Amino acid sequence: MFNIIDIIRDVTKDKTTVLVIDDYHLAEDSKNMKDLLELLAYENIPNFHIVVITRTRPKFKMVNLISKGLCYTIETKTLAFTMGEIKEYFNLMKFRIDNEDLEKNYNYTNGWISAVYLMMLGLKQGYPVNETYNINKLVEENLYNTLSDEIREILLKLSVLETFTLEQAVYLLDNKNIYEVLESLINKNAFIEYDYITHTYKFHNVLRDYLRKRVSNFGIDEREILYKAGKWFYKENNISVAFDFYHRAGKIEEFLEMINNPKYIDVNFIDYKFHEKIYSLNKNLCTKYPFPFLHIACNFLVTGEAETARKGIEIVSIMYEYFSCTDSISEKLRKRILGELEIIKLFIAFNDCEKMVEHSNKAHELLDGGISCVIVRNSEFTFGLPHLLYTYYKEPGTLKKTLDCIVRGFPPPVLDYCGYGCELVAQAEYYLETGKFEKVENLANKAVYKAISKGQDGIILCAYFSLIRLKMAEGNFMEAMNVLDKLKEYFNDGYNRKIKSNNPVYRTTLNIVEGYVYANLKNLSKVPQWLQKGELDEATLLYKGMMYMYIVYAKAVMHSEDWIKLEFVCEEFMENLKTFHPQLGILYCLIYESVAKYKIYGVEKGKEVLLTALKAAQEDGIILPFAENAEYILPILDEIKENDMDSNWLMSIKNSCIQYRKNLQKFLRQKIPSLTNRERQVLELLDQGLTQKEIAKTLFVSVSTVKRYLENLYKKLDANNKTVAINNAKKLNLYN
């Protein structure tokens, strides 16, 4: 063996040599081969490298080799083709594929080139994507036919799950040896993967598809497996997934019976993707199992989809008619259900402030001072919007009346502090929109502290958003970004500590806030991509966010100066606003539309639209939306004559716009410091958590030199510590 090492040293001393061993799995039982390769690695011979290609995990002492930097592994995922690479491969093979089939191919094969190739052959023969005989043959010959009947049965049963943990597999199969089986399969093929982050196993789509087609042929009672899976997810309190499995197992009434109690179930316990399955249920089941159907009705109403909402109203009508007169249950339970139906009617009367207060008072009476089980403390009181008044302000001239209604009747006591602090947020927003900036900060900060005390994340978002817009309106743009950082820190810190679930609604709201801020600062690179591109279906919001995201999207389009597109976006925006008629949304839309008309058709067309917005805003004294778009509307404002509208109002709008534009231009003109390459390196290492001594060692300089770099950085970035320096550099796009 040592003679071999000497020969290799001699051969490679003057040139780089790579030894490639393909199909190593065929020799994996050879101890001599294993020992030789390990010895060669430990010898660390200059200019000599070994590449081992294998279908299984080699039995080397991997941990030792990797820790010494003598071994690197290339996993299956690294070798997988990207969608772009698959397209290049198809081009190379002179086969045209449209983008839809390309995406399907990628999603189905996960970039596994063997499957990509076989699917291409199938497509050439006219097979649709994922219906290719050759792929099934590949699975059959390379895996399925090599397995024992016991292992086949295990795989077939587990194929009902998209992913599964070891505990789930043991529960479903009642087989404590399942771990060894799964590990053996992972080691021997690429059809099964283990995710070390989520601790879940997953079949490759190709294998799962193959198995799903063969379950019935093996004599397996699939419904029994689905039923057990449903029980598992119910036990783990994953109600949404449990519903799906109970439904597929034909045990839906058993499931409804289990959750038919006032105990809190998240309003989103039925995932939107299961709506079609719920539609298929007999609606009259709602009188037999009222509590789950209260949640179902609520879930339907908040989708923002007209047809789905109608189904929710239908459920409420059936339940109200039945429980208003039935004597088949106790009076206490009957009143409880009627009280919860009044809570559901809040969503039917959505964004009619007066009616919502009326329904909540009735609910309070029927529940005898108790609290709702449908809307609870951590429900989304703001429906995912960053602006509370936006939801309820529907007509010109009613802003103060709307505010008074919220202050008087919100949040309803029946909701167990859900919305706590909303009356302060509404007041802060009112003074912000009407330009009374001196009153905003105190109210918004009070709202934050009040909301934090009851865990009201939606109110916290609204309050911080008001503070951010206030700072920008006052010309303190850097301070506005610091407030944004505080908001992001609150959510990141809170969710990392698992105070609440990682709520996708609030994550979307945070995206909208970020987009709004950076669109105002003309920094489109920091606006989330889905908002820039108008991929608004990506938003996870209740009532589709009442189209608030269009405010950011349209502004991004306006900055791009694509005026035809802006006009189209405004038409789409206005059409979508018709359902709930949020007046602030209409004002923003008119402002953007006036700019589009002005740029395309001339000043008269732009002026006509802007006058409509100005006159509507005057009824409530709304100023800020105009100021935030000053750069684009000032040329139009200059063309509006005193006899066109109230001259004092026009002048107040113009003055606000001039001041906002001046402040923004000053901020954008500020000299952006330039950093040397070495300063950027120091900043990057600092951000990685290295000490000054460690940075010096990494860059091969003295500690005093590092200190000098840091002094320069702090001076350039107006910072007194490393955290501020890093944050300021990121805000100025000097460092990502």
XYZ file of C-alpha atoms in Angstrom:
736
model
C 0.000 0.000 0.000
C 2.869 2.363 0.869
C 4.528 1.503 -2.453
C 1.395 2.794 -4.172
C 1.658 6.051 -2.228
C 5.328 6.458 -3.241
C 4.437 5.859 -6.906
C 1.658 8.475 -6.746
C 3.998 11.003 -5.098
C 6.536 10.449 -7.859
C 3.979 10.723 -10.697
C 2.296 13.859 -9.352
C 5.244 15.891 -8.119
C 5.421 18.039 -11.278
C 1.771 18.134 -12.375
C -1.745 18.158 -10.988
C -3.358 14.728 -11.151
C -6.971 13.778 -10.484
C -7.919 10.159 -9.825
C -11.595 9.580 -10.702
C -13.282 6.465 -9.323
C -16.729 5.969 -10.848
C -19.391 3.539 -9.552
C -17.539 3.225 -6.235
C -20.649 1.616 -4.704
C -19.747 -1.571 -6.601
C -16.576 -1.856 -4.483
C -17.866 -0.366 -1.224
C -17.417 -3.668 0.637
C -13.687 -3.764 -0.173
C -11.851 -2.849 3.037
C -8.538 -2.579 1.159
C -9.988 -0.008 -1.237
C -11.495 1.991 1.633
C -8.260 1.932 3.672
C -6.160 2.945 0.663
C -8.346 5.941 -0.179
C -8.409 7.110 3.440
C -4.625 6.766 3.684
C -4.146 8.739 0.465
C -6.358 11.484 1.864
C -4.429 11.664 5.145
C -1.116 11.781 3.235
C -2.375 15.040 1.659
C -0.096 14.597 -1.375
C 0.508 17.918 -3.205
C -1.072 18.198 -6.683
C -3.082 15.004 -6.129
C -6.879 14.823 -5.837
C -9.389 11.983 -5.742
C -12.973 12.158 -7.020
C -15.259 9.358 -5.845
C -18.572 8.983 -7.702
C -21.044 6.695 -5.985
C -24.758 5.991 -5.580
C -24.370 5.260 -1.862
C -22.645 6.958 1.047
C -19.067 5.614 1.277
C -18.055 4.035 4.586
C -15.130 6.421 5.067
C -14.490 8.164 8.385
C -16.205 11.205 6.919
C -16.359 13.360 10.051
C -12.596 13.173 10.635
C -11.755 13.763 6.986
C -14.121 16.721 6.638
C -12.987 18.338 9.912
C -9.364 18.215 8.702
C -10.288 19.761 5.355
C -9.297 16.595 3.507
C -12.720 15.718 2.142
C -15.553 17.650 0.515
C -18.941 16.205 -0.348
C -21.108 17.133 -3.295
C -24.717 16.283 -2.450
C -27.445 15.316 -4.896
C -29.017 18.779 -4.558
C -25.789 20.406 -5.765
C -25.770 18.241 -8.880
C -29.436 18.914 -9.612
C -30.111 21.043 -12.684
C -31.702 24.465 -12.258
C -34.636 25.431 -14.441
C -32.300 27.468 -16.647
C -29.920 24.526 -17.020
C -32.804 22.217 -17.946
C -33.808 24.684 -20.665
C -30.211 24.768 -21.946
C -30.171 20.959 -21.962
C -33.398 20.818 -23.991
C -31.931 23.367 -26.435
C -28.787 21.257 -26.715
C -30.975 18.250 -27.522
C -32.785 20.390 -30.132
C -36.148 20.038 -28.383
C -38.379 23.062 -27.884
C -40.281 23.291 -24.591
C -42.614 26.078 -23.480
C -42.141 27.779 -20.111
C -45.154 26.081 -18.523
C -43.913 22.570 -19.365
C -40.384 23.583 -18.364
C -41.595 24.637 -14.907
C -43.630 21.433 -14.544
C -40.593 19.391 -15.586
C -38.395 21.117 -13.006
C -40.935 20.823 -10.175
C -41.539 17.159 -10.931
C -37.944 16.008 -11.440
C -36.278 18.373 -8.932
C -33.572 18.788 -11.569
C -32.555 15.113 -11.553
C -31.000 14.749 -14.989
C -31.953 11.083 -15.534
C -35.608 11.934 -14.953
C -35.295 15.106 -17.057
C -33.940 13.048 -19.953
C -36.672 10.403 -19.679
C -39.376 13.054 -19.476
C -37.981 14.643 -22.616
C -38.316 11.295 -24.401
C -41.882 11.051 -23.138
C -42.712 14.580 -24.302
C -41.327 13.726 -27.735
C -43.742 10.793 -27.836
C -46.659 13.017 -26.835
C -46.893 12.090 -23.150
C -47.865 14.972 -20.836
C -45.413 15.987 -18.116
C -45.214 13.417 -15.242
C -47.001 10.720 -17.268
C -43.996 8.998 -18.743
C -43.720 5.225 -18.934
C -39.921 5.361 -19.095
C -39.674 7.115 -15.722
C -41.796 4.453 -14.050
C -39.545 1.848 -15.628
C -36.499 3.656 -14.231
C -37.939 3.547 -10.702
C -39.020 -0.060 -11.084
C -35.665 -1.351 -12.312
C -33.405 0.753 -10.103
C -35.319 0.551 -6.843
C -38.689 -1.137 -6.572
C -37.726 -4.550 -7.952
C -34.699 -4.701 -5.636
C -36.791 -4.352 -2.455
C -38.404 -6.970 -0.257
C -42.202 -7.081 0.016
C -41.960 -5.711 3.560
C -40.040 -2.623 2.462
C -42.317 -2.131 -0.545
C -45.303 -2.101 1.794
C -43.606 0.476 4.027
C -42.949 2.784 1.084
C -46.450 2.372 -0.338
C -48.050 3.277 2.985
C -45.803 6.287 3.557
C -46.501 7.619 0.060
C -49.794 9.125 1.305
C -47.654 11.831 2.966
C -45.724 14.529 1.087
C -43.195 14.675 3.926
C -43.008 12.799 7.202
C -40.983 12.608 10.384
C -39.601 9.434 11.891
C -42.202 9.658 14.684
C -45.011 9.880 12.117
C -43.687 6.868 10.238
C -43.487 4.780 13.426
C -47.036 5.827 14.379
C -48.503 5.078 10.948
C -46.780 1.747 10.436
C -46.395 0.571 14.029
C -42.892 -0.529 13.064
C -40.001 0.456 15.339
C -37.404 -0.670 12.785
C -38.502 1.967 10.307
C -35.449 4.168 10.987
C -33.019 1.496 9.780
C -35.148 0.891 6.685
C -35.268 4.586 5.773
C -31.559 5.161 6.413
C -30.688 2.154 4.279
C -32.823 3.469 1.433
C -31.306 6.969 1.704
C -27.797 5.546 1.619
C -28.477 3.403 -1.428
C -30.417 5.735 -3.730
C -31.419 9.300 -4.498
C -35.166 8.671 -4.387
C -35.512 9.536 -0.683
C -34.115 12.654 0.997
C -33.759 13.730 4.610
C -34.000 17.410 5.549
C -31.734 18.050 8.522
C -33.402 21.403 9.271
C -37.033 20.233 9.442
C -36.097 16.633 10.381
C -38.410 15.281 7.710
C -38.124 12.609 5.043
C -39.376 13.202 1.522
C -39.834 10.926 -1.469
C -38.687 12.235 -4.808
C -41.756 13.201 -6.865
C -40.904 10.474 -9.359
C -40.897 7.761 -6.679
C -43.995 9.071 -4.899
C -45.910 9.199 -8.172
C -44.879 5.630 -8.942
C -45.930 4.419 -5.484
C -49.276 6.260 -5.508
C -50.250 4.369 -8.673
C -49.494 1.013 -7.064
C -51.043 1.285 -3.590
C -54.324 -0.401 -4.510
C -52.550 -3.248 -6.367
C -50.717 -4.221 -3.180
C -53.952 -4.795 -1.223
C -53.333 -1.851 1.118
C -56.348 -0.114 2.670
C -55.346 3.437 1.822
C -58.224 4.928 3.801
C -56.934 3.303 6.969
C -53.520 4.928 6.444
C -55.153 8.301 5.727
C -57.277 7.908 8.857
C -54.224 7.215 11.015
C -52.420 10.185 9.448
C -55.409 12.381 10.297
C -55.286 11.178 13.907
C -51.568 11.982 14.070
C -51.997 15.543 12.823
C -54.987 16.106 15.110
C -52.908 14.871 18.057
C -50.205 17.349 17.022
C -52.842 20.144 16.850
C -52.305 20.612 13.109
C -56.037 20.964 12.506
C -55.816 22.080 8.886
C -53.825 19.055 7.715
C -55.878 16.745 9.948
C -59.035 17.949 8.176
C -57.570 16.993 4.801
C -56.670 13.460 5.898
C -59.978 12.812 7.671
C -61.781 14.047 4.553
C -59.732 11.787 2.263
C -60.346 8.882 4.644
C -64.117 9.419 4.503
C -64.240 10.224 8.232
C -65.180 13.892 8.049
C -68.099 13.719 10.501
C -65.866 12.111 13.113
C -63.451 15.011 12.638
C -66.229 17.619 12.881
C -67.491 15.984 16.070
C -64.020 16.200 17.640
C -63.722 19.937 17.010
C -67.369 20.758 17.733
C -66.776 22.714 20.919
C -66.144 26.341 21.884
C -62.477 25.600 22.511
C -60.392 27.943 20.414
C -59.558 26.799 16.922
C -57.645 29.239 14.730
C -59.919 31.064 12.284
C -57.567 29.828 9.555
C -57.808 26.189 10.637
C -59.107 25.335 7.168
C -56.460 26.174 4.602
C -57.688 28.044 1.519
C -56.533 25.168 -0.686
C -59.152 22.948 0.985
C -62.103 25.215 0.182
C -63.327 22.993 -2.638
C -63.463 20.051 -0.251
C -65.486 22.093 2.226
C -67.875 23.200 -0.524
C -68.655 19.533 -1.106
C -69.851 19.039 2.492
C -73.574 18.986 3.189
C -74.362 22.536 4.355
C -76.968 21.223 6.797
C -74.136 19.687 8.813
C -73.648 23.209 10.166
C -76.600 22.753 12.545
C -75.197 19.433 13.788
C -71.625 20.704 14.201
C -72.047 24.468 14.728
C -68.636 25.388 16.135
C -66.421 24.198 13.269
C -68.891 25.716 10.811
C -68.683 29.070 12.596
C -64.973 29.019 11.790
C -65.610 27.807 8.246
C -68.096 30.646 7.624
C -65.638 33.168 9.045
C -62.844 31.747 6.911
C -64.971 32.006 3.757
C -65.963 35.609 4.455
C -62.432 36.971 4.853
C -61.085 35.575 1.564
C -62.222 38.603 -0.419
C -63.630 36.243 -3.078
C -67.290 37.067 -3.830
C -68.405 33.483 -4.511
C -66.631 32.098 -1.450
C -68.073 34.888 0.712
C -71.581 34.027 -0.514
C -71.085 30.464 0.701
C -70.086 31.845 4.096
C -73.234 33.985 4.223
C -75.300 30.918 3.281
C -73.881 28.975 6.241
C -74.641 31.886 8.596
C -78.230 32.118 7.276
C -78.895 28.383 7.764
C -77.449 28.464 11.270
C -79.242 31.655 12.303
C -82.612 30.376 11.111
C -82.154 27.060 12.942
C -80.694 28.293 16.233
C -83.101 31.223 16.531
C -85.989 28.851 17.205
C -84.634 25.397 18.122
C -85.367 23.890 21.523
C -83.174 20.823 20.979
C -80.255 22.306 22.937
C -79.909 24.230 26.189
C -80.797 27.926 26.202
C -77.255 28.780 27.293
C -75.709 26.922 24.337
C -78.282 28.369 21.925
C -77.454 31.920 23.031
C -73.749 31.103 22.809
C -74.097 30.057 19.162
C -76.287 33.085 18.334
C -73.690 35.316 19.981
C -70.946 33.808 17.847
C -73.135 34.316 14.763
C -73.280 38.026 15.638
C -69.484 37.944 15.698
C -69.504 36.366 12.221
C -71.830 39.152 11.076
C -68.978 41.567 11.810
C -67.366 40.117 8.691
C -70.568 40.344 6.654
C -70.798 44.031 7.652
C -67.048 44.390 7.135
C -65.742 47.980 6.955
C -69.124 49.433 7.983
C -67.949 50.750 11.329
C -71.392 51.515 12.799
C -72.872 48.112 11.922
C -69.820 46.284 13.238
C -70.179 48.032 16.606
C -73.892 47.147 16.610
C -73.188 43.443 15.988
C -70.442 43.331 18.616
C -72.794 44.846 21.219
C -75.441 42.204 20.420
C -72.786 39.487 20.709
C -71.670 40.877 24.074
C -75.261 40.673 25.330
C -75.902 37.141 24.009
C -72.605 35.846 25.371
C -73.533 37.348 28.729
C -70.290 39.285 28.989
C -68.177 36.316 27.886
C -65.651 36.276 25.054
C -65.825 34.884 21.541
C -64.256 31.601 20.467
C -64.282 32.643 16.791
C -62.269 35.850 17.077
C -59.741 35.649 19.870
C -56.896 37.735 21.169
C -54.349 36.818 18.501
C -56.744 37.076 15.545
C -55.771 39.616 12.869
C -57.793 42.656 14.032
C -56.336 44.851 11.277
C -56.936 42.166 8.595
C -53.294 42.525 7.598
C -53.440 46.212 6.651
C -50.798 48.604 8.025
C -53.401 51.412 8.250
C -56.507 50.982 10.431
C -58.525 53.990 9.207
C -58.002 52.896 5.593
C -60.359 49.980 6.277
C -63.317 51.971 7.612
C -63.132 55.388 5.917
C -65.448 54.927 2.913
C -66.862 58.294 1.807
C -65.525 61.858 1.504
C -66.506 63.943 4.518
C -66.739 60.988 6.941
C -63.169 60.654 8.229
C -63.820 62.315 11.618
C -67.118 60.451 12.008
C -65.311 57.173 11.288
C -62.625 58.032 13.837
C -65.251 58.831 16.483
C -66.978 55.485 15.838
C -63.697 53.595 16.324
C -62.784 55.524 19.480
C -66.270 54.952 20.892
C -66.845 51.300 19.972
C -63.514 49.603 19.213
C -62.188 47.183 20.271
C -65.312 45.291 21.364
C -64.857 43.716 24.843
C -66.241 40.434 23.483
C -62.975 39.970 21.535
C -60.747 39.541 24.611
C -58.438 42.502 23.897
C -58.077 41.688 20.202
C -57.373 45.127 18.719
C -56.227 46.605 22.038
C -54.814 50.070 21.343
C -56.663 50.522 18.042
C -58.389 53.742 19.156
C -54.972 55.362 19.705
C -53.692 54.174 16.324
C -56.800 55.537 14.589
C -56.269 58.947 16.184
C -52.578 58.965 15.210
C -53.529 58.107 11.610
C -56.197 60.821 11.527
C -53.783 63.547 12.618
C -51.097 62.187 10.289
C -53.289 62.285 7.168
C -54.568 65.778 8.012
C -51.113 67.241 8.621
C -51.380 67.792 12.388
C -48.018 66.135 12.906
C -47.399 67.409 16.439
C -50.108 65.074 17.804
C -49.038 61.881 16.043
C -45.918 60.635 17.827
C -47.339 60.565 21.349
C -50.482 58.695 20.248
C -48.557 56.172 18.131
C -46.062 55.411 20.903
C -48.884 54.950 23.415
C -50.551 52.559 20.969
C -47.332 50.521 20.704
C -47.008 50.083 24.468
C -50.695 49.312 24.874
C -50.656 46.773 22.016
C -47.486 45.056 23.258
C -49.141 44.452 26.636
C -51.767 42.243 24.936
C -49.685 40.899 22.051
C -51.487 42.873 19.330
C -49.039 42.635 16.447
C -51.418 44.177 13.900
C -51.827 47.314 16.019
C -48.058 47.483 16.560
C -47.538 47.372 12.778
C -50.042 50.189 12.219
C -48.536 52.339 14.986
C -44.973 51.929 13.721
C -46.125 52.623 10.166
C -47.622 55.922 11.355
C -44.338 56.790 13.078
C -42.342 55.966 9.934
C -44.555 58.138 7.712
C -44.442 60.917 10.323
C -40.626 60.946 10.338
C -40.560 61.086 6.534
C -43.150 63.887 6.501
C -40.950 65.837 8.929
C -37.906 65.286 6.706
C -36.199 62.843 9.094
C -35.735 60.061 6.554
C -32.832 58.327 8.269
C -34.813 58.293 11.503
C -37.755 56.811 9.577
C -35.532 53.933 8.480
C -34.381 53.456 12.063
C -38.033 53.088 13.114
C -38.484 50.555 10.291
C -35.482 48.647 11.665
C -37.077 48.631 15.127
C -40.294 47.242 13.653
C -38.443 44.478 11.783
C -36.399 43.701 14.882
C -39.570 43.336 16.957
C -41.034 40.800 14.553
C -37.824 38.876 13.928
C -37.018 38.705 17.637
C -40.583 37.902 18.644
C -41.065 35.128 16.115
C -37.650 33.622 16.749
C -38.672 33.287 20.400
C -41.921 31.732 19.180
C -44.134 34.181 21.055
C -46.663 33.428 18.346
C -46.746 31.395 15.187
C -44.903 32.862 12.230
C -48.010 34.628 10.948
C -47.868 34.922 7.128
C -50.436 37.749 7.208
C -48.181 39.984 9.304
C -45.141 38.990 7.267
C -46.984 40.260 4.190
C -47.938 43.461 6.046
C -44.295 44.011 6.961
C -43.401 43.590 3.274
C -45.949 46.269 2.356
C -44.554 48.671 4.971
C -41.010 48.149 3.654
C -42.206 48.606 0.087
C -44.042 51.813 0.985
C -40.980 53.301 2.691
C -38.480 52.463 -0.045
C -40.874 53.465 -2.827
C -41.166 56.866 -1.131
C -37.366 57.053 -1.017
C -37.125 56.077 -4.724
C -35.039 53.049 -3.762
C -36.837 50.415 -5.817
C -34.135 47.802 -5.267
C -35.313 47.531 -1.657
C -39.011 47.175 -2.564
C -40.006 43.470 -2.289
C -39.993 41.875 -5.739
C -43.639 40.769 -5.675
C -44.706 44.382 -5.038
C -42.430 45.752 -7.760
C -43.725 43.283 -10.319
C -47.377 43.452 -9.295
C -47.520 39.765 -8.358
C -50.216 40.678 -5.854
C -51.646 37.180 -5.576
C -48.489 36.423 -3.581
C -49.945 38.472 -0.708
C -51.324 36.589 2.284
C -53.980 39.021 3.503
C -57.596 38.951 4.620
C -60.118 40.539 2.245
C -57.182 40.718 -0.209
C -55.808 43.567 1.890
C -58.473 45.850 0.422
C -55.933 46.450 -2.359
C -53.574 48.447 -0.115
C -50.605 46.794 -1.827
C -51.603 48.586 -5.051
C -50.443 51.849 -3.433
C -46.881 50.506 -3.395
C -47.117 48.715 -6.742
C -48.469 51.769 -8.587
C -45.801 54.001 -7.052
C -43.076 51.592 -8.179
C -44.525 51.725 -11.714
C -44.657 55.532 -11.507
C -40.957 55.667 -10.593
C -40.209 53.459 -13.618
C -41.852 56.169 -15.796
C -43.845 53.606 -17.767
C -46.874 55.875 -18.082
C -49.032 53.548 -20.193
C -48.547 50.776 -17.654
C -49.304 53.200 -14.817
C -52.598 54.145 -16.459
C -53.504 50.465 -16.799
C -52.535 49.725 -13.167
C -54.717 52.632 -12.001
C -57.701 51.298 -13.962
C -57.180 47.884 -12.373
C -56.681 49.466 -8.931
C -59.905 51.510 -9.172
C -61.919 48.516 -10.356
C -60.744 46.457 -7.386
C -61.592 49.276 -4.966
C -65.289 49.111 -5.849
C -66.057 46.236 -3.475
C -65.191 47.973 -0.194
C -64.680 51.557 -1.380
C -61.748 52.564 0.873
C -61.586 56.319 0.335
C -57.861 56.633 1.031
C -57.188 53.980 -1.615
C -59.332 55.950 -4.065
C -57.352 59.138 -3.327
C -54.015 57.420 -3.972
C -55.375 55.890 -7.160
C -56.593 59.284 -8.413
C -53.209 60.850 -7.623
C -51.375 58.179 -9.635
C -53.943 58.359 -12.423
C -53.540 62.152 -12.662
C -49.794 61.682 -13.209
C -50.371 59.034 -15.898
C -52.941 61.223 -17.708
C -50.674 64.271 -17.477
C -47.712 62.402 -18.955
C -49.730 60.729 -21.729
C -52.486 63.195 -22.659
C -51.304 66.538 -21.312
C -51.937 68.874 -18.417
C -55.713 69.323 -18.804
C -56.435 65.594 -18.479
C -54.089 65.299 -15.517
C -55.555 68.385 -13.857
C -59.102 67.069 -14.241
C -58.304 63.869 -12.329
C -56.199 65.602 -9.668
C -58.978 68.133 -9.007
C -61.332 65.226 -8.283
C -58.885 63.942 -5.674
C -58.252 67.394 -4.181
C -61.930 68.205 -3.771
C -62.653 64.833 -2.159
C -59.683 65.210 0.205
C -60.704 68.760 1.152
C -63.890 67.476 2.786
C -61.742 65.792 5.444
C -58.620 67.972 5.300
C -56.411 65.137 3.996
C -52.947 66.342 2.948
C -50.233 63.692 3.354
C -50.982 61.418 0.328
C -50.451 64.441 -1.941
C -47.231 65.492 -0.194
C -45.801 61.969 -0.481
C -46.177 62.208 -4.264
C -45.064 65.839 -4.524
C -42.411 65.358 -7.199
C -44.974 64.112 -9.711
C -48.015 66.263 -8.926
C -46.428 69.692 -8.349
C -46.276 70.426 -12.114
C -50.022 69.685 -12.275
C -50.772 71.717 -9.135
C -49.000 74.691 -10.731
C -51.558 74.582 -13.555
C -54.596 74.649 -11.238
C -56.034 78.155 -10.970
C -57.520 79.748 -7.876
C -60.968 79.774 -9.454
C -60.776 75.996 -9.984
C -61.133 75.346 -6.231
C -60.706 76.808 -2.751
C -57.484 78.832 -3.001
C -56.532 78.435 0.675
C -56.864 74.657 0.456
C -54.902 74.573 -2.786
C -52.126 76.651 -1.220
C -51.909 74.393 1.856
C -51.535 71.349 -0.407
C -48.878 73.068 -2.547
C -46.895 74.218 0.478
C -46.945 70.712 1.962
C -45.807 69.246 -1.365
C -43.024 71.802 -1.796
C -41.702 71.121 1.715
C -41.862 67.319 1.332
C -40.081 67.459 -2.041
C -37.425 69.806 -0.659
C -36.741 67.501 2.297
C -36.601 64.402 0.107
C -34.301 66.010 -2.464
C -31.989 67.158 0.317
C -31.847 63.619 1.712
C -31.241 62.061 -1.706
C -28.534 64.640 -2.507
C -26.622 63.944 0.666
C -23.087 62.898 -0.188
C -22.971 59.114 -0.076
C -19.625 58.140 1.442
C -17.376 55.924 -0.621
C -15.650 52.995 1.026
C -12.348 51.475 0.003
C -12.212 47.756 -0.745
C -10.331 47.159 2.494
C -12.936 49.136 4.480
C -15.665 46.985 2.937
C -13.740 43.855 3.949
C -13.423 45.104 7.527
C -17.143 45.931 7.599
C -18.049 42.475 6.286
C -15.891 40.717 8.878
C -17.287 42.979 11.574
C -20.804 41.976 10.545
C -19.778 38.311 10.808
C -18.989 38.893 14.478
C -15.180 38.844 14.307
C -13.167 40.770 16.913
C -10.548 43.357 15.949
C -7.827 40.805 16.656
C -9.539 38.180 14.475
C -10.017 40.706 11.660
C -6.323 41.602 11.835
C -5.353 37.930 11.599
C -7.730 37.324 8.677
C -6.462 40.332 6.691
C -2.775 39.870 7.688
C -2.556 43.362 9.191
C -1.906 44.702 12.667
C -4.652 45.407 15.217
C -3.743 49.108 15.149
C -4.357 49.124 11.380
C -7.798 47.591 11.921
C -8.534 50.285 14.532
C -7.611 52.952 11.987
C -9.979 51.411 9.424
C -12.757 51.373 12.022
C -12.180 55.026 12.903
C -12.507 55.933 9.217
C -15.631 53.803 8.856
C -17.335 55.317 11.899
C -16.555 58.807 10.652
C -17.815 58.131 7.111
C -20.966 56.392 8.335
C -21.773 58.818 11.153
C -21.640 55.977 13.672
C -20.316 55.493 17.188
C -20.398 51.695 17.264
C -20.218 48.745 14.897
C -23.975 48.031 14.894
C -24.862 51.562 13.790
C -22.049 51.507 11.206
C -23.284 48.252 9.651
C -26.929 49.398 9.644
C -26.099 52.790 8.110
C -23.955 51.152 5.430
C -26.838 48.858 4.498
C -29.319 51.735 4.379
C -27.028 53.637 2.018
C -26.601 50.530 -0.175
C -22.879 50.450 0.604
C -23.049 46.937 1.967
C -25.567 44.097 1.606
